[in-house]
PDB file of C-alpha atoms in Angstrom:
ATOM      1  CA  MET V   1      77.290 110.785  78.071  1.00 62.00           C
ATOM      2  CA  PRO V   2      79.099 110.857  81.429  1.00 62.00           C
ATOM      3  CA  THR V   3      79.421 114.209  83.151  1.00 67.00           C
ATOM      4  CA  TRP V   4      81.287 115.532  86.164  1.00 69.00           C
ATOM      5  CA  HIS V   5      79.741 114.778  89.577  1.00 70.00           C
ATOM      6  CA  MET V   6      77.408 112.161  88.051  1.00 69.00           C
ATOM      7  CA  ILE V   7      76.379 109.660  90.745  1.00 74.00           C
ATOM      8  CA  SER V   8      73.674 107.763  88.881  1.00 76.00           C
ATOM      9  CA  PHE V   9      73.470 105.818  85.631  1.00 83.00           C
ATOM     10  CA  GLN V  10      73.792 107.423  82.243  1.00 81.00           C
ATOM     11  CA  ASP V  11      70.565 108.079  80.346  1.00 82.00           C
ATOM     12  CA  SER V  12      69.490 104.784  78.855  1.00 84.00           C
ATOM     13  CA  ALA V  13      69.597 104.336  75.092  1.00 86.00           C
ATOM     14  CA  SER V  14      68.184 100.804  74.953  1.00 87.00           C
ATOM     15  CA  PRO V  15      65.260  98.883  76.464  1.00 85.00           C
ATOM     16  CA  SER V  16      67.736  96.631  78.283  1.00 85.00           C
ATOM     17  CA  MET V  17      69.291  99.555  80.123  1.00 88.00           C
ATOM     18  CA  GLU V  18      65.833 100.853  81.040  1.00 88.00           C
ATOM     19  CA  GLN V  19      65.068  97.503  82.670  1.00 87.00           C
ATOM     20  CA  LEU V  20      68.389  97.502  84.522  1.00 88.00           C
ATOM     21  CA  THR V  21      67.802 101.038  85.808  1.00 89.00           C
ATOM     22  CA  MET V  22      64.277 100.199  86.957  1.00 88.00           C
ATOM     23  CA  PHE V  23      65.495  97.073  88.757  1.00 89.00           C
ATOM     24  CA  HIS V  24      68.228  99.112  90.444  1.00 90.00           C
ATOM     25  CA  ASP V  25      65.710 101.706  91.638  1.00 90.00           C
ATOM     26  CA  ILE V  26      63.355  99.038  93.014  1.00 88.00           C
ATOM     27  CA  THR V  27      66.170  97.232  94.826  1.00 91.00           C
ATOM     28  CA  MET V  28      67.622 100.418  96.298  1.00 92.00           C
ATOM     29  CA  THR V  29      64.174 101.443  97.558  1.00 91.00           C
ATOM     30  CA  ILE V  30      63.742  98.090  99.312  1.00 91.00           C
ATOM     31  CA  ILE V  31      67.253  98.236 100.797  1.00 92.00           C
ATOM     32  CA  THR V  32      66.667 101.784 102.053  1.00 94.00           C
ATOM     33  CA  LEU V  33      63.384 100.801 103.713  1.00 92.00           C
ATOM     34  CA  ILE V  34      64.948  97.739 105.374  1.00 90.00           C
ATOM     35  CA  THR V  35      67.948  99.721 106.621  1.00 93.00           C
ATOM     36  CA  SER V  36      65.753 102.507 107.970  1.00 94.00           C
ATOM     37  CA  MET V  37      63.398 100.097 109.743  1.00 88.00           C
ATOM     38  CA  VAL V  38      66.248  98.157 111.383  1.00 85.00           C
ATOM     39  CA  ALA V  39      67.998 101.380 112.434  1.00 90.00           C
ATOM     40  CA  ILE V  40      64.806 102.778 113.966  1.00 86.00           C
ATOM     41  CA  ASN V  41      64.161  99.552 115.870  1.00 79.00           C
ATOM     42  CA  MET V  42      67.727  99.424 117.183  1.00 80.00           C
ATOM     43  CA  ALA V  43      67.593 103.046 118.268  1.00 81.00           C
ATOM     44  CA  PHE V  44      64.199 102.564 119.907  1.00 77.00           C
ATOM     45  CA  LEU V  45      65.358  99.528 121.862  1.00 73.00           C
ATOM     46  CA  SER V  46      68.659 101.176 122.813  1.00 74.00           C
ATOM     47  CA  PHE V  47      67.178 104.397 124.162  1.00 73.00           C
ATOM     48  CA  TYR V  48      64.156 102.950 125.893  1.00 67.00           C
ATOM     49  CA  LYS V  49      65.784  99.676 127.017  1.00 62.00           C
ATOM     50  CA  LEU V  50      62.613  97.718 126.451  1.00 58.00           C
ATOM     51  CA  THR V  51      62.438  94.081 127.454  1.00 57.00           C
ATOM     52  CA  ASP V  52      59.138  93.309 125.842  1.00 60.00           C
ATOM     53  CA  ARG V  53      58.748  89.555 125.671  1.00 58.00           C
ATOM     54  CA  PHE V  54      56.948  89.842 122.336  1.00 58.00           C
ATOM     55  CA  LEU V  55      60.006  91.457 120.742  1.00 62.00           C
ATOM     56  CA  LEU V  56      62.588  89.192 122.320  1.00 62.00           C
ATOM     57  CA  GLN V  57      61.106  85.744 122.952  1.00 67.00           C
ATOM     58  CA  GLU V  58      57.692  85.401 121.348  1.00 70.00           C
ATOM     59  CA  GLN V  59      57.320  82.754 118.632  1.00 75.00           C
ATOM     60  CA  THR V  60      55.114  85.059 116.560  1.00 77.00           C
ATOM     61  CA  ILE V  61      57.903  87.591 116.067  1.00 75.00           C
ATOM     62  CA  GLU V  62      60.251  84.770 115.049  1.00 78.00           C
ATOM     63  CA  ILE V  63      57.801  83.733 112.327  1.00 82.00           C
ATOM     64  CA  ILE V  64      57.473  87.338 111.143  1.00 81.00           C
ATOM     65  CA  TRP V  65      61.253  87.876 111.016  1.00 80.00           C
ATOM     66  CA  THR V  66      61.616  84.648 109.026  1.00 85.00           C
ATOM     67  CA  ALA V  67      58.723  85.130 106.614  1.00 89.00           C
ATOM     68  CA  CYS V  68      59.391  88.780 105.775  1.00 87.00           C
ATOM     69  CA  PRO V  69      62.843  88.190 104.220  1.00 88.00           C
ATOM     70  CA  VAL V  70      61.361  85.398 102.093  1.00 90.00           C
ATOM     71  CA  PHE V  71      58.755  87.725 100.611  1.00 89.00           C
ATOM     72  CA  ILE V  72      61.335  90.472 100.149  1.00 89.00           C
ATOM     73  CA  LEU V  73      63.621  88.097  98.242  1.00 89.00           C
ATOM     74  CA  LEU V  74      60.707  87.056  96.029  1.00 88.00           C
ATOM     75  CA  ILE V  75      59.916  90.705  95.275  1.00 86.00           C
ATOM     76  CA  ILE V  76      63.552  91.223  94.259  1.00 88.00           C
ATOM     77  CA  ALA V  77      63.952  87.925  92.400  1.00 88.00           C
ATOM     78  CA  LEU V  78      60.961  88.212  90.045  1.00 85.00           C
ATOM     79  CA  PRO V  79      62.006  91.442  88.251  1.00 82.00           C
ATOM     80  CA  SER V  80      65.611  90.234  88.355  1.00 86.00           C
ATOM     81  CA  LEU V  81      64.748  87.048  86.464  1.00 84.00           C
ATOM     82  CA  GLN V  82      62.664  89.024  83.999  1.00 80.00           C
ATOM     83  CA  THR V  83      65.566  91.382  83.328  1.00 81.00           C
ATOM     84  CA  LEU V  84      68.009  88.509  82.871  1.00 81.00           C
ATOM     85  CA  TYR V  85      65.629  86.866  80.409  1.00 79.00           C
ATOM     86  CA  LEU V  86      65.307  90.074  78.386  1.00 75.00           C
ATOM     87  CA  LEU V  87      69.100  90.505  78.285  1.00 74.00           C
ATOM     88  CA  ASP V  88      69.607  86.958  76.977  1.00 72.00           C
ATOM     89  CA  ASP V  89      66.548  86.870  74.763  1.00 68.00           C
ATOM     90  CA  PRO V  90      67.817  86.015  71.257  1.00 66.00           C
ATOM     91  CA  PHE V  91      66.426  87.755  68.193  1.00 73.00           C
ATOM     92  CA  THR V  92      67.150  87.985  64.498  1.00 82.00           C
ATOM     93  CA  PRO V  93      69.658  90.829  64.179  1.00 87.00           C
ATOM     94  CA  ASN V  94      69.452  93.492  61.491  1.00 89.00           C
ATOM     95  CA  ILE V  95      73.196  94.162  61.605  1.00 92.00           C
ATOM     96  CA  THR V  96      76.169  92.188  62.896  1.00 93.00           C
ATOM     97  CA  VAL V  97      79.353  93.973  63.945  1.00 96.00           C
ATOM     98  CA  LYS V  98      82.569  92.352  65.095  1.00 96.00           C
ATOM     99  CA  ALA V  99      84.677  94.284  67.612  1.00 96.00           C
ATOM    100  CA  VAL V 100      88.315  93.208  67.918  1.00 97.00           C
ATOM    101  CA  GLY V 101      90.319  94.483  70.868  1.00 96.00           C
ATOM    102  CA  HIS V 102      93.991  95.355  70.338  1.00 95.00           C
ATOM    103  CA  GLN V 103      96.611  96.907  72.585  1.00 92.00           C
ATOM    104  CA  TRP V 104      95.325  99.610  72.649  1.00 92.00           C
ATOM    105  CA  TYR V 105      92.566 100.345  70.163  1.00 94.00           C
ATOM    106  CA  TRP V 106      89.446  98.753  68.685  1.00 96.00           C
ATOM    107  CA  SER V 107      88.833  97.397  65.199  1.00 96.00           C
ATOM    108  CA  TYR V 108      85.316  97.049  63.804  1.00 97.00           C
ATOM    109  CA  GLN V 109      84.125  94.794  60.996  1.00 96.00           C
ATOM    110  CA  TYR V 110      80.591  94.886  59.548  1.00 95.00           C
ATOM    111  CA  SER V 111      79.778  91.271  58.676  1.00 91.00           C
ATOM    112  CA  ASP V 112      76.822  92.257  56.471  1.00 90.00           C
ATOM    113  CA  PHE V 113      78.991  94.539  54.318  1.00 92.00           C
ATOM    114  CA  PRO V 114      82.175  92.755  53.167  1.00 90.00           C
ATOM    115  CA  GLY V 115      85.187  95.008  53.113  1.00 89.00           C
ATOM    116  CA  LEU V 116      83.721  97.509  55.542  1.00 93.00           C
ATOM    117  CA  ASP V 117      86.131  97.640  58.469  1.00 93.00           C
ATOM    118  CA  PHE V 118      88.176 100.300  60.233  1.00 95.00           C
ATOM    119  CA  ASP V 119      90.245 100.976  63.343  1.00 96.00           C
ATOM    120  CA  SER V 120      89.244 103.314  66.148  1.00 95.00           C
ATOM    121  CA  TYR V 121      91.994 105.064  68.105  1.00 95.00           C
ATOM    122  CA  MET V 122      91.652 107.475  71.000  1.00 94.00           C
ATOM    123  CA  THR V 123      92.042 111.116  70.031  1.00 92.00           C
ATOM    124  CA  PRO V 124      95.073 112.684  71.800  1.00 90.00           C
ATOM    125  CA  THR V 125      94.274 115.340  74.387  1.00 87.00           C
ATOM    126  CA  SER V 126      96.259 117.918  72.430  1.00 85.00           C
ATOM    127  CA  SER V 127      93.873 117.512  69.467  1.00 84.00           C
ATOM    128  CA  LEU V 128      90.639 117.922  71.426  1.00 83.00           C
ATOM    129  CA  THR V 129      88.382 120.956  71.226  1.00 82.00           C
ATOM    130  CA  ASN V 130      85.076 120.442  73.028  1.00 83.00           C
ATOM    131  CA  SER V 131      85.160 116.657  73.065  1.00 83.00           C
ATOM    132  CA  PRO V 132      85.448 114.598  76.268  1.00 86.00           C
ATOM    133  CA  ARG V 133      88.986 113.690  77.289  1.00 87.00           C
ATOM    134  CA  LEU V 134      89.976 110.008  77.080  1.00 89.00           C
ATOM    135  CA  LEU V 135      86.645 109.190  75.394  1.00 90.00           C
ATOM    136  CA  GLU V 136      86.890 110.774  71.947  1.00 92.00           C
ATOM    137  CA  THR V 137      88.051 108.601  69.039  1.00 94.00           C
ATOM    138  CA  ASP V 138      89.154 109.317  65.481  1.00 92.00           C
ATOM    139  CA  ASN V 139      86.492 106.969  64.069  1.00 93.00           C
ATOM    140  CA  ALA V 140      83.091 106.468  65.658  1.00 94.00           C
ATOM    141  CA  LEU V 141      81.049 103.279  65.324  1.00 95.00           C
ATOM    142  CA  PRO V 142      77.916 104.216  63.307  1.00 96.00           C
ATOM    143  CA  LEU V 143      74.807 102.142  63.912  1.00 95.00           C
ATOM    144  CA  PRO V 144      71.190 102.684  62.830  1.00 94.00           C
ATOM    145  CA  VAL V 145      68.558 103.626  65.365  1.00 94.00           C
ATOM    146  CA  HIS V 146      65.624 101.297  66.167  1.00 91.00           C
ATOM    147  CA  SER V 147      67.611  98.299  64.924  1.00 90.00           C
ATOM    148  CA  GLN V 148      68.510  94.943  66.403  1.00 90.00           C
ATOM    149  CA  ILE V 149      72.301  94.813  66.698  1.00 92.00           C
ATOM    150  CA  ARG V 150      74.455  91.742  67.254  1.00 92.00           C
ATOM    151  CA  MET V 151      77.946  92.544  68.538  1.00 93.00           C
ATOM    152  CA  LEU V 152      80.636  89.882  68.329  1.00 95.00           C
ATOM    153  CA  THR V 153      83.721  90.502  70.455  1.00 96.00           C
ATOM    154  CA  THR V 154      87.164  88.945  70.400  1.00 96.00           C
ATOM    155  CA  GLY V 155      90.712  89.899  71.310  1.00 95.00           C
ATOM    156  CA  ALA V 156      93.774  90.018  69.068  1.00 93.00           C
ATOM    157  CA  ASP V 157      96.362  89.858  71.847  1.00 91.00           C
ATOM    158  CA  VAL V 158      95.058  89.911  75.433  1.00 94.00           C
ATOM    159  CA  ILE V 159      91.633  89.940  77.096  1.00 95.00           C
ATOM    160  CA  HIS V 160      89.707  93.164  76.568  1.00 96.00           C
ATOM    161  CA  SER V 161      86.098  94.033  77.382  1.00 95.00           C
ATOM    162  CA  TRP V 162      83.696  95.959  75.166  1.00 96.00           C
ATOM    163  CA  ALA V 163      81.395  97.969  77.438  1.00 94.00           C
ATOM    164  CA  MET V 164      78.739 100.583  76.663  1.00 93.00           C
ATOM    165  CA  PRO V 165      77.051 101.814  79.902  1.00 91.00           C
ATOM    166  CA  SER V 166      74.192 103.694  78.238  1.00 91.00           C
ATOM    167  CA  LEU V 167      73.160 100.484  76.457  1.00 91.00           C
ATOM    168  CA  GLY V 168      73.618  98.261  79.493  1.00 89.00           C
ATOM    169  CA  VAL V 169      75.913  95.831  77.655  1.00 90.00           C
ATOM    170  CA  LYS V 170      79.399  94.493  78.302  1.00 92.00           C
ATOM    171  CA  ALA V 171      81.214  91.507  76.812  1.00 92.00           C
ATOM    172  CA  ASP V 172      84.758  90.220  77.230  1.00 94.00           C
ATOM    173  CA  ALA V 173      86.919  90.134  74.100  1.00 95.00           C
ATOM    174  CA  VAL V 174      88.946  86.949  74.553  1.00 95.00           C
ATOM    175  CA  PRO V 175      91.630  85.908  72.024  1.00 95.00           C
ATOM    176  CA  GLY V 176      90.587  82.834  70.046  1.00 93.00           C
ATOM    177  CA  ARG V 177      86.972  83.085  71.129  1.00 94.00           C
ATOM    178  CA  LEU V 178      83.852  84.923  69.973  1.00 93.00           C
ATOM    179  CA  ASN V 179      81.449  86.333  72.531  1.00 93.00           C
ATOM    180  CA  GLN V 180      78.052  87.663  71.542  1.00 91.00           C
ATOM    181  CA  ILE V 181      75.833  90.408  72.892  1.00 90.00           C
ATOM    182  CA  MET V 182      72.588  91.711  71.430  1.00 89.00           C
ATOM    183  CA  PHE V 183      70.939  95.053  71.935  1.00 90.00           C
ATOM    184  CA  SER V 184      68.614  97.508  70.272  1.00 89.00           C
ATOM    185  CA  THR V 185      68.871 101.277  70.198  1.00 88.00           C
ATOM    186  CA  LYS V 186      65.912 103.574  70.766  1.00 88.00           C
ATOM    187  CA  ARG V 187      67.274 107.068  70.138  1.00 90.00           C
ATOM    188  CA  THR V 188      69.902 108.836  68.112  1.00 93.00           C
ATOM    189  CA  GLY V 189      72.990 110.427  69.611  1.00 92.00           C
ATOM    190  CA  ILE V 190      76.632 109.882  70.460  1.00 92.00           C
ATOM    191  CA  PHE V 191      77.451 107.443  73.247  1.00 93.00           C
ATOM    192  CA  TYR V 192      80.747 106.607  74.896  1.00 93.00           C
ATOM    193  CA  GLY V 193      82.187 103.511  76.510  1.00 93.00           C
ATOM    194  CA  GLN V 194      85.575 102.090  77.427  1.00 92.00           C
ATOM    195  CA  CYS V 195      87.444  98.838  77.716  1.00 93.00           C
ATOM    196  CA  SER V 196      86.480  97.580  81.166  1.00 92.00           C
ATOM    197  CA  GLU V 197      89.200  94.938  81.437  1.00 91.00           C
ATOM    198  CA  ILE V 198      92.689  95.742  82.738  1.00 91.00           C
ATOM    199  CA  CYS V 199      94.481  94.876  79.485  1.00 90.00           C
ATOM    200  CA  GLY V 200      97.820  96.550  80.061  1.00 88.00           C
ATOM    201  CA  SER V 201      99.519  99.846  80.820  1.00 88.00           C
ATOM    202  CA  ASN V 202      97.368 101.792  78.320  1.00 88.00           C
ATOM    203  CA  HIS V 203      94.114 100.130  79.351  1.00 89.00           C
ATOM    204  CA  SER V 204      92.384 103.468  79.859  1.00 87.00           C
ATOM    205  CA  PHE V 205      93.334 104.699  76.393  1.00 91.00           C
ATOM    206  CA  MET V 206      91.027 102.554  74.250  1.00 93.00           C
ATOM    207  CA  PRO V 207      87.601 104.218  74.450  1.00 94.00           C
ATOM    208  CA  ILE V 208      84.499 103.398  72.426  1.00 95.00           C
ATOM    209  CA  LYS V 209      82.512 106.031  70.581  1.00 95.00           C
ATOM    210  CA  MET V 210      79.199 104.959  69.095  1.00 95.00           C
ATOM    211  CA  GLU V 211      77.092 107.170  66.862  1.00 95.00           C
ATOM    212  CA  ILE V 212      73.434 106.170  66.556  1.00 95.00           C
ATOM    213  CA  ILE V 213      71.973 107.661  63.379  1.00 95.00           C
ATOM    214  CA  PRO V 214      68.833 107.215  61.259  1.00 95.00           C
ATOM    215  CA  MET V 215      68.826 104.248  58.879  1.00 93.00           C
ATOM    216  CA  LYS V 216      68.929 106.500  55.821  1.00 94.00           C
ATOM    217  CA  ASN V 217      72.093 108.223  57.061  1.00 94.00           C
ATOM    218  CA  PHE V 218      73.607 104.859  57.977  1.00 94.00           C
ATOM    219  CA  LEU V 219      73.064 103.467  54.476  1.00 93.00           C
ATOM    220  CA  THR V 220      74.561 106.621  52.979  1.00 94.00           C
ATOM    221  CA  TRP V 221      77.629 106.158  55.194  1.00 93.00           C
ATOM    222  CA  VAL V 222      77.928 102.490  54.173  1.00 94.00           C
ATOM    223  CA  VAL V 223      77.844 103.421  50.483  1.00 93.00           C
ATOM    224  CA  SER V 224      80.546 106.032  51.012  1.00 91.00           C
ATOM    225  CA  MET V 225      82.780 103.560  52.844  1.00 87.00           C
ATOM    226  CA  VAL V 226      82.429 100.486  50.637  1.00 76.00           C
TER     227      VAL V 226
END
């Protein structure tokens, strides 16, 4: 869940988000080291005004400055490709949910349970108690923990975008088209997201609230809804 003064990612709730966070940390470490090394070299040369031929004209230093970026790019590219493969890796889903974006709310349909569908509107600020403002909804999206989920997204009017930061997933909801994202959840809890596409004047008023619960509780909820 997002909190005030948060400058990093939300706690991951899926293996995909764990991979994205790890890749971010590796890349930021490399960038910080490169920036620090270049800054130190520039400061050293500026203050001491060195004219060392090895640093300025030697062929060896040219080879080093050419080869090092190649190795650095390889170090960054390999985990990046692995993460992309894991994000796109198809699997047999346990549950399929269709999210339909409207101006300005979400509708959810459980394809495996005919007749199970509902709308999810943002809870007005005047009705909130201890819930987060602009993120609370009247109906949460229940999903079972440790399950493979397939989310289908589409739009009923304009382009929306279904995004859940703690799961590391985002998919555009385009009218007349179905987009697909797959993810798995690894812990129970309540997670929040928002439409990440500028879909109109009330774009910021269509949040997403997902409730990850044990499979037994999920089946009990399905029975009560059908």
